[in-house]
Amino acid sequence: MTLLPPLLPAAVLALLGESAANVEYSIDHRQGVQGITVPLRGDVGTALARVAAAARLPGTWLSTVQRLIAAMLPNAILLRIDTDGRRIGALTAYLRFPQEPAAPALQALLGATSRLQVRPDTLAALAQALGCPGARGIGIRTGAEGDQRLAVYFRVERDVHGFGAAALQQLAGALGWPDDACGPIARDLRALHPGGSVGVIGVDVADDGDIAALKCDPANVPLARALTFLQQQGASPERIDACLSLCRALRARTLSYVGVKYDRSGLAGWRLYFSYRPHGAARNGQPALLIDTPGTAALRMPHY
């Protein structure tokens, strides 16, 4: 019998076959919501169709994702399934470009394969502010209403300690936000980030193609640092206890990464991510070699 984390819906993993060898498990600020993310391998089309059929969500998400895959030939595909433990509430496909496209090329791709849109001038300004050649990947999400939401992700190689006031002011200008809107982002990155490169920064795109939110994903965040951050942001004791229970179940001292989302008003949400290998867990009675190592996350599923 394969050991799974508490509350992880085994039926969802069964739909994914070999893709369930590596699982990224996540929880966020919403009570009762859990996420399961896997890298799709083998017959990607069949895996997507199985999950979409099981989810029974309205809309054309599956056909949109299939057209985008055929057009962009991504070199990595992730699927995230959000569930309350009883039913699937949302699906998100993450597609990574083999090479970062310029903003006009990305808009042309979206226009040819979907109704999704993003303003090329805004994307170009974001890439320049972040020091990137272009977008590294996109996410396509659908939920209970059947609507489709686009997110665009950039891989930022700059050192986080050099990502200071000038860079953030340029970022605010690219977003069309007030100059001081990125102040909380700088503060939170310093509080969460253990060092190294900035990593992944993404944007949620509104229906009109404008930017609705900015997302940062500091990686390898020590558990104590993440919990302190949640307490400072007013997370409920019950939600913090749920985080601690999951950490104990997975024996995690370091999070794969912490996702924080911002809009013009400040922090708009957070999500904690844990990499896990359910099929690699030892079975009862099976010999196992235990090595006590520092709490550094094994990033088996780097998004970008």
Short mmCIF file of C-alpha atoms in Angstrom, two decimals:
data_model
loop_
_atom_site.label_atom_id
_atom_site.label_comp_id
_atom_site.label_asym_id
_atom_site.label_seq_id
_atom_site.Cartn_x
_atom_site.Cartn_y
_atom_site.Cartn_z
CA MET A 1 0.00 0.00 0.00
CA THR A 2 1.40 3.41 -1.00
CA LEU A 3 1.68 5.91 1.82
CA LEU A 4 -0.01 9.23 1.05
CA PRO A 5 -0.24 12.48 2.99
CA PRO A 6 -3.39 12.96 5.08
CA LEU A 7 -6.35 14.26 3.06
CA LEU A 8 -4.61 13.64 -0.28
CA PRO A 9 -7.36 12.22 -2.54
CA ALA A 10 -5.98 8.91 -3.79
CA ALA A 11 -8.67 8.75 -6.48
CA VAL A 12 -7.20 11.85 -8.13
CA LEU A 13 -3.73 10.32 -8.16
CA ALA A 14 -5.14 7.14 -9.67
CA LEU A 15 -6.39 9.17 -12.64
CA LEU A 16 -2.86 10.37 -13.36
CA GLY A 17 -1.05 7.05 -13.53
CA GLU A 18 2.74 7.38 -13.84
CA SER A 19 2.55 11.17 -13.47
CA ALA A 20 1.71 10.67 -9.78
CA ALA A 21 5.26 9.48 -9.03
CA ASN A 22 6.10 13.06 -8.02
CA VAL A 23 3.47 15.20 -6.34
CA GLU A 24 3.57 18.81 -5.25
CA TYR A 25 1.06 19.29 -2.47
CA SER A 26 -0.17 22.78 -1.54
CA ILE A 27 -2.54 24.60 0.77
CA ASP A 28 -3.47 28.26 0.77
CA HIS A 29 -5.31 30.95 2.71
CA ARG A 30 -8.70 29.41 1.93
CA GLN A 31 -9.99 27.01 4.56
CA GLY A 32 -10.40 23.45 3.29
CA VAL A 33 -8.72 23.93 -0.09
CA GLN A 34 -5.80 21.72 -1.09
CA GLY A 35 -3.83 21.51 -4.32
CA ILE A 36 -2.20 18.55 -6.06
CA THR A 37 0.30 19.35 -8.82
CA VAL A 38 2.03 16.76 -10.99
CA PRO A 39 4.32 16.88 -14.03
CA LEU A 40 2.52 15.21 -16.92
CA ARG A 41 4.44 12.49 -18.75
CA GLY A 42 3.68 9.97 -21.45
CA ASP A 43 0.21 10.29 -22.95
CA VAL A 44 -0.49 13.85 -21.82
CA GLY A 45 -3.70 14.13 -23.82
CA THR A 46 -5.27 11.10 -22.13
CA ALA A 47 -4.26 12.28 -18.64
CA LEU A 48 -5.77 15.72 -19.24
CA ALA A 49 -8.96 14.25 -20.67
CA ARG A 50 -9.38 11.87 -17.71
CA VAL A 51 -9.02 14.63 -15.16
CA ALA A 52 -11.28 17.02 -17.08
CA ALA A 53 -13.96 14.32 -17.31
CA ALA A 54 -13.68 13.59 -13.59
CA ALA A 55 -13.86 17.29 -12.71
CA ARG A 56 -17.04 17.90 -14.75
CA LEU A 57 -16.29 21.62 -14.89
CA PRO A 58 -18.14 23.64 -17.55
CA GLY A 59 -16.38 25.45 -20.37
CA THR A 60 -13.74 24.72 -22.97
CA TRP A 61 -10.58 24.58 -20.82
CA LEU A 62 -9.48 21.17 -22.14
CA SER A 63 -9.66 22.12 -25.83
CA THR A 64 -7.86 25.42 -25.15
CA VAL A 65 -5.01 23.65 -23.37
CA GLN A 66 -4.78 21.02 -26.11
CA ARG A 67 -4.50 23.70 -28.82
CA LEU A 68 -1.85 25.60 -26.87
CA ILE A 69 0.20 22.42 -26.36
CA ALA A 70 0.05 21.62 -30.07
CA ALA A 71 1.09 25.16 -31.03
CA MET A 72 3.87 25.87 -28.52
CA LEU A 73 5.31 22.34 -27.99
CA PRO A 74 6.13 23.00 -24.31
CA ASN A 75 9.15 21.26 -22.80
CA ALA A 76 7.36 20.82 -19.45
CA ILE A 77 3.69 20.50 -18.54
CA LEU A 78 2.31 20.64 -15.01
CA LEU A 79 -1.28 20.05 -13.94
CA ARG A 80 -2.66 21.42 -10.68
CA ILE A 81 -5.91 20.11 -9.28
CA ASP A 82 -7.61 22.10 -6.51
CA THR A 83 -9.99 20.09 -4.37
CA ASP A 84 -11.82 20.22 -1.07
CA GLY A 85 -11.24 16.49 -0.63
CA ARG A 86 -14.63 15.57 -2.10
CA ARG A 87 -14.74 17.22 -5.52
CA ILE A 88 -12.45 19.02 -7.95
CA GLY A 89 -13.02 22.77 -7.82
CA ALA A 90 -10.43 24.06 -10.29
CA LEU A 91 -7.86 22.89 -12.86
CA THR A 92 -4.70 24.72 -13.94
CA ALA A 93 -2.29 23.68 -16.70
CA TYR A 94 1.21 25.18 -16.61
CA LEU A 95 3.09 25.14 -19.92
CA ARG A 96 6.78 26.03 -20.22
CA PHE A 97 8.17 27.53 -23.42
CA PRO A 98 11.27 25.87 -24.92
CA GLN A 99 12.54 29.42 -25.46
CA GLU A 100 11.13 32.65 -24.06
CA PRO A 101 9.02 34.39 -26.75
CA ALA A 102 8.91 38.16 -27.14
CA ALA A 103 5.63 39.79 -26.10
CA PRO A 104 4.14 40.14 -29.64
CA ALA A 105 4.87 36.47 -30.38
CA LEU A 106 3.11 35.40 -27.18
CA GLN A 107 0.06 37.49 -28.00
CA ALA A 108 -0.02 36.03 -31.52
CA LEU A 109 0.12 32.50 -30.07
CA LEU A 110 -2.74 33.21 -27.67
CA GLY A 111 -4.83 34.84 -30.40
CA ALA A 112 -4.37 31.88 -32.72
CA THR A 113 -5.28 29.22 -30.16
CA SER A 114 -7.69 30.79 -27.67
CA ARG A 115 -9.70 33.81 -26.60
CA LEU A 116 -7.10 34.65 -23.98
CA GLN A 117 -5.29 37.94 -24.36
CA VAL A 118 -2.61 40.03 -22.69
CA ARG A 119 -1.32 43.46 -23.62
CA PRO A 120 2.04 43.06 -25.40
CA ASP A 121 3.28 46.49 -24.28
CA THR A 122 2.67 45.58 -20.63
CA LEU A 123 4.42 42.21 -21.04
CA ALA A 124 7.40 43.84 -22.72
CA ALA A 125 7.67 46.41 -19.93
CA LEU A 126 7.50 43.65 -17.30
CA ALA A 127 10.21 41.60 -19.00
CA GLN A 128 12.46 44.67 -19.15
CA ALA A 129 11.82 45.54 -15.50
CA LEU A 130 12.61 41.96 -14.43
CA GLY A 131 15.64 41.61 -16.70
CA CYS A 132 14.12 38.72 -18.70
CA PRO A 133 14.07 38.08 -22.46
CA GLY A 134 10.39 37.18 -22.24
CA ALA A 135 7.86 34.96 -20.54
CA ARG A 136 9.07 31.54 -19.39
CA GLY A 137 5.65 29.93 -19.18
CA ILE A 138 1.90 30.39 -18.94
CA GLY A 139 -0.88 28.99 -16.79
CA ILE A 140 -4.49 28.40 -17.90
CA ARG A 141 -7.00 27.98 -15.09
CA THR A 142 -10.68 27.11 -14.97
CA GLY A 143 -13.12 26.77 -12.09
CA ALA A 144 -16.73 26.07 -11.21
CA GLU A 145 -17.98 28.89 -13.45
CA GLY A 146 -16.18 27.51 -16.52
CA ASP A 147 -14.31 30.74 -17.19
CA GLN A 148 -10.65 30.63 -18.23
CA ARG A 149 -7.93 32.68 -16.55
CA LEU A 150 -4.45 33.35 -17.90
CA ALA A 151 -1.25 33.75 -15.87
CA VAL A 152 2.17 34.57 -17.33
CA TYR A 153 5.43 33.61 -15.57
CA PHE A 154 8.96 34.98 -15.78
CA ARG A 155 12.16 33.37 -14.51
CA VAL A 156 14.22 36.08 -12.80
CA GLU A 157 17.91 35.25 -12.39
CA ARG A 158 18.81 38.44 -10.51
CA ASP A 159 20.01 38.10 -6.92
CA VAL A 160 17.22 38.90 -4.48
CA HIS A 161 19.46 41.26 -2.48
CA GLY A 162 20.00 43.35 -5.61
CA PHE A 163 16.29 43.50 -6.34
CA GLY A 164 15.89 46.80 -4.53
CA ALA A 165 13.93 50.02 -4.63
CA ALA A 166 14.93 51.04 -8.17
CA ALA A 167 13.98 47.68 -9.66
CA LEU A 168 10.70 47.60 -7.79
CA GLN A 169 9.84 51.13 -8.85
CA GLN A 170 10.41 50.09 -12.47
CA LEU A 171 8.22 47.05 -11.85
CA ALA A 172 5.44 49.24 -10.43
CA GLY A 173 5.65 51.41 -13.54
CA ALA A 174 5.35 48.36 -15.80
CA LEU A 175 2.26 47.26 -13.88
CA GLY A 176 0.74 50.73 -13.99
CA TRP A 177 0.64 50.73 -10.18
CA PRO A 178 1.60 53.61 -7.84
CA ASP A 179 5.33 53.87 -7.08
CA ASP A 180 4.87 52.73 -3.47
CA ALA A 181 2.72 49.70 -4.37
CA CYS A 182 5.75 47.40 -4.54
CA GLY A 183 7.01 48.34 -1.07
CA PRO A 184 5.16 45.45 0.65
CA ILE A 185 6.55 43.06 -1.97
CA ALA A 186 10.13 44.08 -1.18
CA ARG A 187 9.47 43.69 2.55
CA ASP A 188 7.92 40.24 2.17
CA LEU A 189 10.64 38.96 -0.17
CA ARG A 190 13.26 39.96 2.41
CA ALA A 191 11.25 38.23 5.14
CA LEU A 192 10.70 34.98 3.22
CA HIS A 193 13.59 34.58 0.80
CA PRO A 194 16.60 32.63 2.12
CA GLY A 195 18.84 34.14 -0.58
CA GLY A 196 19.93 33.44 -4.14
CA SER A 197 18.07 34.41 -7.29
CA VAL A 198 14.63 35.99 -7.18
CA GLY A 199 13.16 32.95 -8.96
CA VAL A 200 9.68 32.88 -10.46
CA ILE A 201 7.52 36.01 -10.72
CA GLY A 202 4.13 35.77 -12.39
CA VAL A 203 1.15 37.94 -13.22
CA ASP A 204 -2.56 37.15 -13.33
CA VAL A 205 -4.21 38.62 -16.41
CA ALA A 206 -7.69 40.17 -16.35
CA ASP A 207 -10.30 39.61 -19.07
CA ASP A 208 -9.34 42.87 -20.79
CA GLY A 209 -5.69 41.81 -21.03
CA ASP A 210 -4.48 44.08 -18.22
CA ILE A 211 -2.58 42.86 -15.15
CA ALA A 212 -4.79 41.95 -12.18
CA ALA A 213 -2.18 40.65 -9.71
CA LEU A 214 1.53 40.00 -9.22
CA LYS A 215 2.82 36.69 -7.80
CA CYS A 216 6.20 35.82 -6.26
CA ASP A 217 7.45 32.32 -5.38
CA PRO A 218 10.43 32.39 -2.97
CA ALA A 219 11.94 28.89 -2.91
CA ASN A 220 13.46 26.78 -0.11
CA VAL A 221 11.77 28.79 2.63
CA PRO A 222 12.46 27.49 6.17
CA LEU A 223 9.26 26.44 7.92
CA ALA A 224 9.80 28.75 10.90
CA ARG A 225 10.21 31.74 8.58
CA ALA A 226 7.05 30.87 6.64
CA LEU A 227 4.91 30.42 9.78
CA THR A 228 6.13 33.73 11.20
CA PHE A 229 5.11 35.39 7.95
CA LEU A 230 1.63 33.82 8.09
CA GLN A 231 1.16 34.99 11.67
CA GLN A 232 2.17 38.53 10.73
CA GLN A 233 -0.35 38.46 7.88
CA GLY A 234 -3.17 37.52 10.23
CA ALA A 235 -3.62 33.86 9.28
CA SER A 236 -6.02 32.12 11.65
CA PRO A 237 -4.65 29.75 14.31
CA GLU A 238 -6.66 26.95 12.67
CA ARG A 239 -4.98 27.53 9.30
CA ILE A 240 -1.53 27.66 10.88
CA ASP A 241 -2.29 24.41 12.74
CA ALA A 242 -3.28 22.84 9.43
CA CYS A 243 0.06 23.92 7.96
CA LEU A 244 1.92 22.45 10.92
CA SER A 245 0.00 19.17 10.69
CA LEU A 246 0.92 18.82 7.03
CA CYS A 247 4.57 19.62 7.76
CA ARG A 248 4.67 16.92 10.43
CA ALA A 249 3.01 14.39 8.12
CA LEU A 250 5.58 15.08 5.38
CA ARG A 251 8.45 15.57 7.86
CA ALA A 252 9.14 18.89 6.19
CA ARG A 253 11.33 21.55 7.74
CA THR A 254 11.64 23.55 4.55
CA LEU A 255 8.94 24.46 2.03
CA SER A 256 9.56 23.93 -1.67
CA TYR A 257 8.37 27.49 -2.04
CA VAL A 258 5.86 30.00 -0.73
CA GLY A 259 3.54 31.68 -3.20
CA VAL A 260 2.46 35.23 -2.34
CA LYS A 261 0.05 37.25 -4.49
CA TYR A 262 -0.44 41.02 -4.53
CA ASP A 263 -2.82 43.50 -6.08
CA ARG A 264 -2.81 47.29 -5.87
CA SER A 265 -4.01 47.10 -2.27
CA GLY A 266 -1.28 44.76 -1.02
CA LEU A 267 -1.19 41.06 -0.16
CA ALA A 268 -4.11 39.23 -1.79
CA GLY A 269 -3.31 35.62 -0.88
CA TRP A 270 -0.66 32.99 -0.11
CA ARG A 271 0.00 29.32 -0.80
CA LEU A 272 2.50 26.87 0.72
CA TYR A 273 4.03 24.18 -1.53
CA PHE A 274 5.55 20.84 -0.55
CA SER A 275 7.27 18.44 -2.96
CA TYR A 276 6.51 14.80 -2.20
CA ARG A 277 7.07 11.38 -3.73
CA PRO A 278 4.21 9.13 -2.59
CA HIS A 279 5.49 6.09 -4.50
CA GLY A 280 8.93 6.57 -2.98
CA ALA A 281 7.68 6.30 0.59
CA ALA A 282 8.74 3.23 2.57
CA ARG A 283 6.09 0.59 3.18
CA ASN A 284 5.32 -0.85 6.59
CA GLY A 285 7.91 -3.45 7.50
CA GLN A 286 10.23 -2.47 4.64
CA PRO A 287 13.86 -1.66 5.56
CA ALA A 288 14.74 2.02 5.09
CA LEU A 289 17.91 4.07 5.36
CA LEU A 290 17.28 7.24 7.35
CA ILE A 291 19.77 10.11 7.03
CA ASP A 292 19.39 13.19 9.20
CA THR A 293 20.19 16.08 6.86
CA PRO A 294 19.57 19.84 7.09
CA GLY A 295 16.05 20.88 6.17
CA THR A 296 16.54 21.84 2.56
CA ALA A 297 13.67 21.09 0.20
CA ALA A 298 14.31 18.68 -2.66
CA LEU A 299 12.94 20.74 -5.51
CA ARG A 300 11.85 17.78 -7.62
CA MET A 301 9.34 19.89 -9.49
CA PRO A 302 10.83 23.31 -10.30
CA HIS A 303 8.11 25.10 -12.28
CA TYR A 304 10.34 27.14 -14.47
#
